[in-house]
Coordinates of C-alpha atoms in Angstrom, one line a residue:
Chain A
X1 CA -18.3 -37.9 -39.8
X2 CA -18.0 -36.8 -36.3
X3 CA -15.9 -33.4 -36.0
X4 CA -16.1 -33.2 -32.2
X5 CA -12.8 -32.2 -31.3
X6 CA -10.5 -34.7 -28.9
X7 CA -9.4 -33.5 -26.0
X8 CA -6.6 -34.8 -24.7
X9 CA -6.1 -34.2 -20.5
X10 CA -2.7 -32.2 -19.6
X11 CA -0.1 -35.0 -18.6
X12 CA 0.9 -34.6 -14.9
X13 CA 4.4 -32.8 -15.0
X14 CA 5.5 -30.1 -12.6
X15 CA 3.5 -27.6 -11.6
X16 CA 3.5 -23.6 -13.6
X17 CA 3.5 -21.2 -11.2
X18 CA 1.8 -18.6 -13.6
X19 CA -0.9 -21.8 -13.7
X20 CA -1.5 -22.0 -9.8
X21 CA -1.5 -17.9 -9.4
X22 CA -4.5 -17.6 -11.8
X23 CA -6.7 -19.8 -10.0
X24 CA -7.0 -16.8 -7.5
X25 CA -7.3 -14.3 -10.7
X26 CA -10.9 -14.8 -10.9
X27 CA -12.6 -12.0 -9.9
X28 CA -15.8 -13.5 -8.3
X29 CA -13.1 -15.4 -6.4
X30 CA -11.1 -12.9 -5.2
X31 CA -14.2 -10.6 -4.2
X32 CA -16.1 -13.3 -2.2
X33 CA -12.3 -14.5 -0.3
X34 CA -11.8 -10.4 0.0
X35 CA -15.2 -10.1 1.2
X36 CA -14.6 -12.4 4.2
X37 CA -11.4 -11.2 4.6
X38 CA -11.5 -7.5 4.4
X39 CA -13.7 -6.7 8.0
X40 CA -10.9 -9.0 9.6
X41 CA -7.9 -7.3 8.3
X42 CA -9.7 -3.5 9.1
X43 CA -10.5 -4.3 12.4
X44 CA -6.9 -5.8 13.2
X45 CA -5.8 -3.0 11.5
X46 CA -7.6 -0.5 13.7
X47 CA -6.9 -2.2 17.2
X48 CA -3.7 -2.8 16.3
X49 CA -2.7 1.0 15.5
X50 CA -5.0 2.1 18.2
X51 CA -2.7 0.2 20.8
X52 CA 0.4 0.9 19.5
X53 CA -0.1 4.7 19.3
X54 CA -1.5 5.0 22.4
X55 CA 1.3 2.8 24.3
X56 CA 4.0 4.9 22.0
X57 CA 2.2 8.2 23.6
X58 CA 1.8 7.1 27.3
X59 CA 3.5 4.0 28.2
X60 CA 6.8 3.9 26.1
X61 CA 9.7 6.0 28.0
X62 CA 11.0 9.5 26.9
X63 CA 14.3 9.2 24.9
X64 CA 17.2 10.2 27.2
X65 CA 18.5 12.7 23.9
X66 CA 15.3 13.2 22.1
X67 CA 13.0 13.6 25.5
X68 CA 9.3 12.9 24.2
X69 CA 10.1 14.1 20.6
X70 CA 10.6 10.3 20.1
X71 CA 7.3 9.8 20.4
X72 CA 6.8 11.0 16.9
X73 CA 8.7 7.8 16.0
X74 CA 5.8 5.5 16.5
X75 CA 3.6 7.5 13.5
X76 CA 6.9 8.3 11.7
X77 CA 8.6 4.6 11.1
X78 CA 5.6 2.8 10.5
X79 CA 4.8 5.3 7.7
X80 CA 8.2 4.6 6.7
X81 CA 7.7 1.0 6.0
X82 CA 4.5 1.1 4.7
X83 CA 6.2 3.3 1.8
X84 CA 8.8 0.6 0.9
X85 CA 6.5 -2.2 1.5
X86 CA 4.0 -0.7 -0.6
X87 CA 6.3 0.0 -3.2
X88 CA 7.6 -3.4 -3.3
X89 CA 4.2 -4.8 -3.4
X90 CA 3.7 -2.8 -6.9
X91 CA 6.8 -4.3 -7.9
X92 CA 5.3 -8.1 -7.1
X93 CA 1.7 -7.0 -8.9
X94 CA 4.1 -5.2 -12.1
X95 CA 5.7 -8.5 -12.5
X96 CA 2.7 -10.6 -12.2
X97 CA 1.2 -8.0 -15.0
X98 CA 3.7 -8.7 -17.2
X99 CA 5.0 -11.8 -17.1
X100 CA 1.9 -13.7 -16.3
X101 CA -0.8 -11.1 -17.5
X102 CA -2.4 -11.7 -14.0
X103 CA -5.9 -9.8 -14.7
X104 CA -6.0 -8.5 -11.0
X105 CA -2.4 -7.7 -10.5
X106 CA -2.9 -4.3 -12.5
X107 CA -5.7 -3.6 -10.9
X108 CA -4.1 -4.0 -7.5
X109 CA -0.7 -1.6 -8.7
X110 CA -2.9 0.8 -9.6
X111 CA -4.9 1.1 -5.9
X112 CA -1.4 0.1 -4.2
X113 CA 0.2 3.5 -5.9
X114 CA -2.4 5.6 -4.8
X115 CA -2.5 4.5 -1.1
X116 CA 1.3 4.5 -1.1
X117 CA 1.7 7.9 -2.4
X118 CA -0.4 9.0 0.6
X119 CA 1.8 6.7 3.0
X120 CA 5.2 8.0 1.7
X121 CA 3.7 11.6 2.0
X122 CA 2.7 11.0 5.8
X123 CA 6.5 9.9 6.4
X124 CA 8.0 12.7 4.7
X125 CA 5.9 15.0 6.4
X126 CA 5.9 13.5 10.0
X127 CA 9.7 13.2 9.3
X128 CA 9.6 17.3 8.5
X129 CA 7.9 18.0 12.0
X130 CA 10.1 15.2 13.5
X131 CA 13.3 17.0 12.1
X132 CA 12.5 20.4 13.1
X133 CA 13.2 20.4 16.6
X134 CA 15.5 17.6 16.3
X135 CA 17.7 19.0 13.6
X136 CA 16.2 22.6 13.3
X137 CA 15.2 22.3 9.7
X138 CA 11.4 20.9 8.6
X139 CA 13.9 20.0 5.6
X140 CA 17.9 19.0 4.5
X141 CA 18.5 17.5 1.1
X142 CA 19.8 14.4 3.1
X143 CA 20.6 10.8 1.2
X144 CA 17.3 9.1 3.2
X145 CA 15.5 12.1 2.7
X146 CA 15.9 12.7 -0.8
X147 CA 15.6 8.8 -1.9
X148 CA 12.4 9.0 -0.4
X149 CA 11.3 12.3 -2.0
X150 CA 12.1 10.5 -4.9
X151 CA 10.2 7.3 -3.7
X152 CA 7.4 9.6 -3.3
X153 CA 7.5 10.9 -7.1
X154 CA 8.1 7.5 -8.2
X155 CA 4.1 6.6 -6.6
X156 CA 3.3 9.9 -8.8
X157 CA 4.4 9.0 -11.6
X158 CA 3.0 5.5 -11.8
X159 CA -0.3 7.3 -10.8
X160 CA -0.6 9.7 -13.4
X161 CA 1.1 6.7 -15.7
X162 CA -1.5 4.1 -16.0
X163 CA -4.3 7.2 -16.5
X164 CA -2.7 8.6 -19.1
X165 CA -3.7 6.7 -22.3
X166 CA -7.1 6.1 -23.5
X167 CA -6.5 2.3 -23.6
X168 CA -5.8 0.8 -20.4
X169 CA -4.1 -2.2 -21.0
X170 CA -0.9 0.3 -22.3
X171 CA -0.9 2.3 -19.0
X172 CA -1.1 -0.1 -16.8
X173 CA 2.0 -2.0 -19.1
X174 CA 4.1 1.4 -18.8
X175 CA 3.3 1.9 -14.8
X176 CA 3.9 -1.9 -14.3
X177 CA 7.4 -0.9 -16.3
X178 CA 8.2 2.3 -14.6
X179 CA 8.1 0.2 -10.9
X180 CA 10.1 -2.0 -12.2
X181 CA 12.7 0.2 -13.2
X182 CA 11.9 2.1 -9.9
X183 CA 12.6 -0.7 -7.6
X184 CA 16.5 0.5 -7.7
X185 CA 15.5 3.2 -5.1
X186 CA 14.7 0.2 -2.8
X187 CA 18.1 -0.8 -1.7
X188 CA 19.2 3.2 -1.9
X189 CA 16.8 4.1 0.8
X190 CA 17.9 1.2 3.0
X191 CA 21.4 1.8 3.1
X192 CA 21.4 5.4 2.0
X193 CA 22.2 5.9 6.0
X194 CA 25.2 3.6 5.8
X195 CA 26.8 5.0 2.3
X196 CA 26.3 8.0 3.0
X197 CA 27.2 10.7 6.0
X198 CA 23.6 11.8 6.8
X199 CA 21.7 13.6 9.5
X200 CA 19.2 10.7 10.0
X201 CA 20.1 8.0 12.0
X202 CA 20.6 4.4 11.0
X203 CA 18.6 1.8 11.6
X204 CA 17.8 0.4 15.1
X205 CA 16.1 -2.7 13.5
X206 CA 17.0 -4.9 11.5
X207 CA 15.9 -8.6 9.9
X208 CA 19.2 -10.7 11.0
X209 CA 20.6 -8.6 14.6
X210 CA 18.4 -8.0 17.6
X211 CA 16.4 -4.5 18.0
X212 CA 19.5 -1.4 19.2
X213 CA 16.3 -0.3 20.9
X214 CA 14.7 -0.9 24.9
X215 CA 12.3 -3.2 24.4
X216 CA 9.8 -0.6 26.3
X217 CA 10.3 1.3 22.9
X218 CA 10.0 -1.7 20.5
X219 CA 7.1 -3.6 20.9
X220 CA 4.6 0.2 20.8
X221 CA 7.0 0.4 17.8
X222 CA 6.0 -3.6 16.1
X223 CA 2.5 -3.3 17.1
X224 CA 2.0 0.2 15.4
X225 CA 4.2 -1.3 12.2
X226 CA 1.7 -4.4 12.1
X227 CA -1.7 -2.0 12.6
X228 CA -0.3 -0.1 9.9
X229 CA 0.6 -2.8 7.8
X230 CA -3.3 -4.5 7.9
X231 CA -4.7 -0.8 7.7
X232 CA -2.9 -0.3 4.2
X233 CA -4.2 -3.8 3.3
X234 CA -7.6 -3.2 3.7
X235 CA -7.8 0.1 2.1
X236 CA -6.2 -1.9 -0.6
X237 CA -8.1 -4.7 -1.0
X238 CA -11.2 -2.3 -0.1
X239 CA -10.1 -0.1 -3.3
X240 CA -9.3 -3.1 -5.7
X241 CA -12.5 -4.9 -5.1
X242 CA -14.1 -1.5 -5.9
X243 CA -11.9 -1.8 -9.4
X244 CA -12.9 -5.3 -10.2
X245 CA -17.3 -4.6 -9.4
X246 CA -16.4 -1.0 -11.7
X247 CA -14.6 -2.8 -14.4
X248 CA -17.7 -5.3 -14.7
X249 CA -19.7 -2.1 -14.4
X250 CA -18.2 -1.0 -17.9
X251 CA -18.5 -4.5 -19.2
X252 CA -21.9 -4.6 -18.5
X253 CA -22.8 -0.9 -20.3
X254 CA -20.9 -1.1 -23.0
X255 CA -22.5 -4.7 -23.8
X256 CA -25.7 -3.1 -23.2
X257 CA -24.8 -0.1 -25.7
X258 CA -23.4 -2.7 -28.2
X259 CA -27.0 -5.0 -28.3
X260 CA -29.1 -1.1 -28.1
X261 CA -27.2 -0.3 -31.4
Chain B
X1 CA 5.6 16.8 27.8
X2 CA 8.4 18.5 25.8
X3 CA 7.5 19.1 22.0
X4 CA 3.6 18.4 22.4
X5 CA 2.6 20.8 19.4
X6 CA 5.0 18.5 17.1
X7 CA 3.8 15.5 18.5
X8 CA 0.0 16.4 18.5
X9 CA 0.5 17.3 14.8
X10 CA 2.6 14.1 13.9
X11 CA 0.1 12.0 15.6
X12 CA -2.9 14.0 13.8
X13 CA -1.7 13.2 10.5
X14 CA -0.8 9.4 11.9
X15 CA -4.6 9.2 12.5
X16 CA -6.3 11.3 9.8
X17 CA -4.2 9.8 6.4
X18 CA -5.3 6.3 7.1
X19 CA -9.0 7.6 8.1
X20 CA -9.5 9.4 5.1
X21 CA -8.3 6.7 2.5
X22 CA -10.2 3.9 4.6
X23 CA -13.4 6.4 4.3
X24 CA -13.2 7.2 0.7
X25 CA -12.3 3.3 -0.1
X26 CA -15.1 2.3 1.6
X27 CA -17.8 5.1 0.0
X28 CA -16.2 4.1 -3.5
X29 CA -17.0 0.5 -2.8
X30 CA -20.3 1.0 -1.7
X31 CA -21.2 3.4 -4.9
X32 CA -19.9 0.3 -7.3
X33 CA -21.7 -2.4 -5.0
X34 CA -24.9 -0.3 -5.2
X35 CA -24.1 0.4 -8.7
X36 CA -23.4 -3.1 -10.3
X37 CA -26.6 -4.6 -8.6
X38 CA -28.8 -2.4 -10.1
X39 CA -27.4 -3.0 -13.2
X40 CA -26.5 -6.9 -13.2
X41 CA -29.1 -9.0 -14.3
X42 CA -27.5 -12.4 -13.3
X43 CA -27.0 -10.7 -9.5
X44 CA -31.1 -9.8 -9.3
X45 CA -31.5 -13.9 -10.4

């Protein structure tokens, strides 16, 4: 009797997003795309920062207020962005975790907390230096200020989160729910300068009105943002590619260990 | 230039942050890259 199982092909139907996003879970995949990718997205990166600082020091004008302690704007609101972005993109790779169980998402939110930790501390600390002349205080317990302290500790606590158990399938499920639950400050840090009376000013950009800025200020401004933006990729996808050849490291050992025994 | 010292150290930190993580990514990945070849029979195929 033959017992060789029928197998019947999928009927076309729509397609399952949670289908289409693990064709780029494989991890062979993503490290030969990343490979290509990743000297590409550094060297953007690199030119792209390297332009916009230097036009932010020596081309873009002296604020008529501020003088040339607006210059400090150009490390300062990139930083900034990079610290909600980031945190937004370990919200996307916590939801891919657990709702799909997307193999590199948790992977990724573990290197994307670490890199944005370091991000949010840069604009905490450039906005210290900023604010001390400016304000003269390095610190106030303003709304902005303290949503992003808080954003800050959020990055710390998913860090220490997924290392804390000895399986790591549970700490990366508790870090992926801790973002989720710490998306909230989000929205608190983007309008925290219009609920609140603060010392920091409110935003001079913004996605649906034109730029409150000179565009002699702006475009140092977008250029530094962007070379920030593919600098923070590339030290991500540099760290998660490390993750994936380490995890297969283990693999590898422990099967070695298992056939030894 | 008013504020330099500020603006030196803002700008110092600006550059050395995104130095330091890109150096110690790339040092990591070349450790597991180095790492996993020597120990991947299907790689040395």
């Amino acid at each position: 009797m033959d017992t060789t199982p029928v197998v019947t092909p999928r009927p076309p139907g729509p397609s399952q997003p949670g289908r289409s996003l693990h064709r780029f879970a494989n991890p062979g995949r993503f490290l030969r795309i990343s490979g290509v990718a990743l000297p590409w997205v550094a060297i953007i990166g690199a030119v792209l920062t390297a332009i916009g600082f230097g036009a932010g020091l020596f081309l873009a004008p002296a604020d008529w207020q501020q003088g040339d302690a607006v210059r400090m704007m150009y490390v300062h609101v990139p930083s900034a962005w990079l610290a909600s972005g980031g945190y937004f993109g370990l919200a996307v790779c916590s939801l891919l975790s657990l709702v799909w169980r997307h193999p590199l998402a948790d992977l990724a939110a573990a290197e994307i907390s670490t890199v944005g930790a370091g991000f949010t501390a840069l604009c905490l600390a450039s906005g210290s230096i900023w604010g001390k002349p400016m304000w003269g205080a390095w610190w106030v317990w303003d709304a902005r200020l303290t949503s992003v302290l808080v954003l800050f500790f959020l990055y710390l606590g998913h860090v220490a989160l997924v290392r804390a158990f000895d399986d790591p399938t549970r700490g990366y499920r508790a870090g992926a729910i801790l973002a989720l639950i710490g998306v909230v400050n989000l929205p608190i840090i983007k309008f925290s300068v219009d609920w609140w009376n603060t010392l920091h000013q409110p935003a001079s950009i913004g996605l649906t009105g034109a730029p409150t800025m000179h565009i002699d200020m702006f475009w140092p401004l977008a250029v530094a943002g962007f070379g920030y933006i593919f600098i923070f990729a590339a030290i991500v996808l540099t760290r998660t590619r490390s993750a994936v050849m380490e995890r297969r490291i283990r693999g590898l050992l422990s099967a070695r260990a298992e056939r030894q025994t | 230039m008013t504020h330099l010292p500020y603006i030196i150290a803002v700008y110092a930190l600006g550059v050395l942050v995104p130095a330091a993580y890109s150096i110690d990514a790339w040092l990591r990945s070349r450790r597991a890259t180095r790492r996993l070849a020597a120990i991947d029979t299907r790689r040395q195929k």
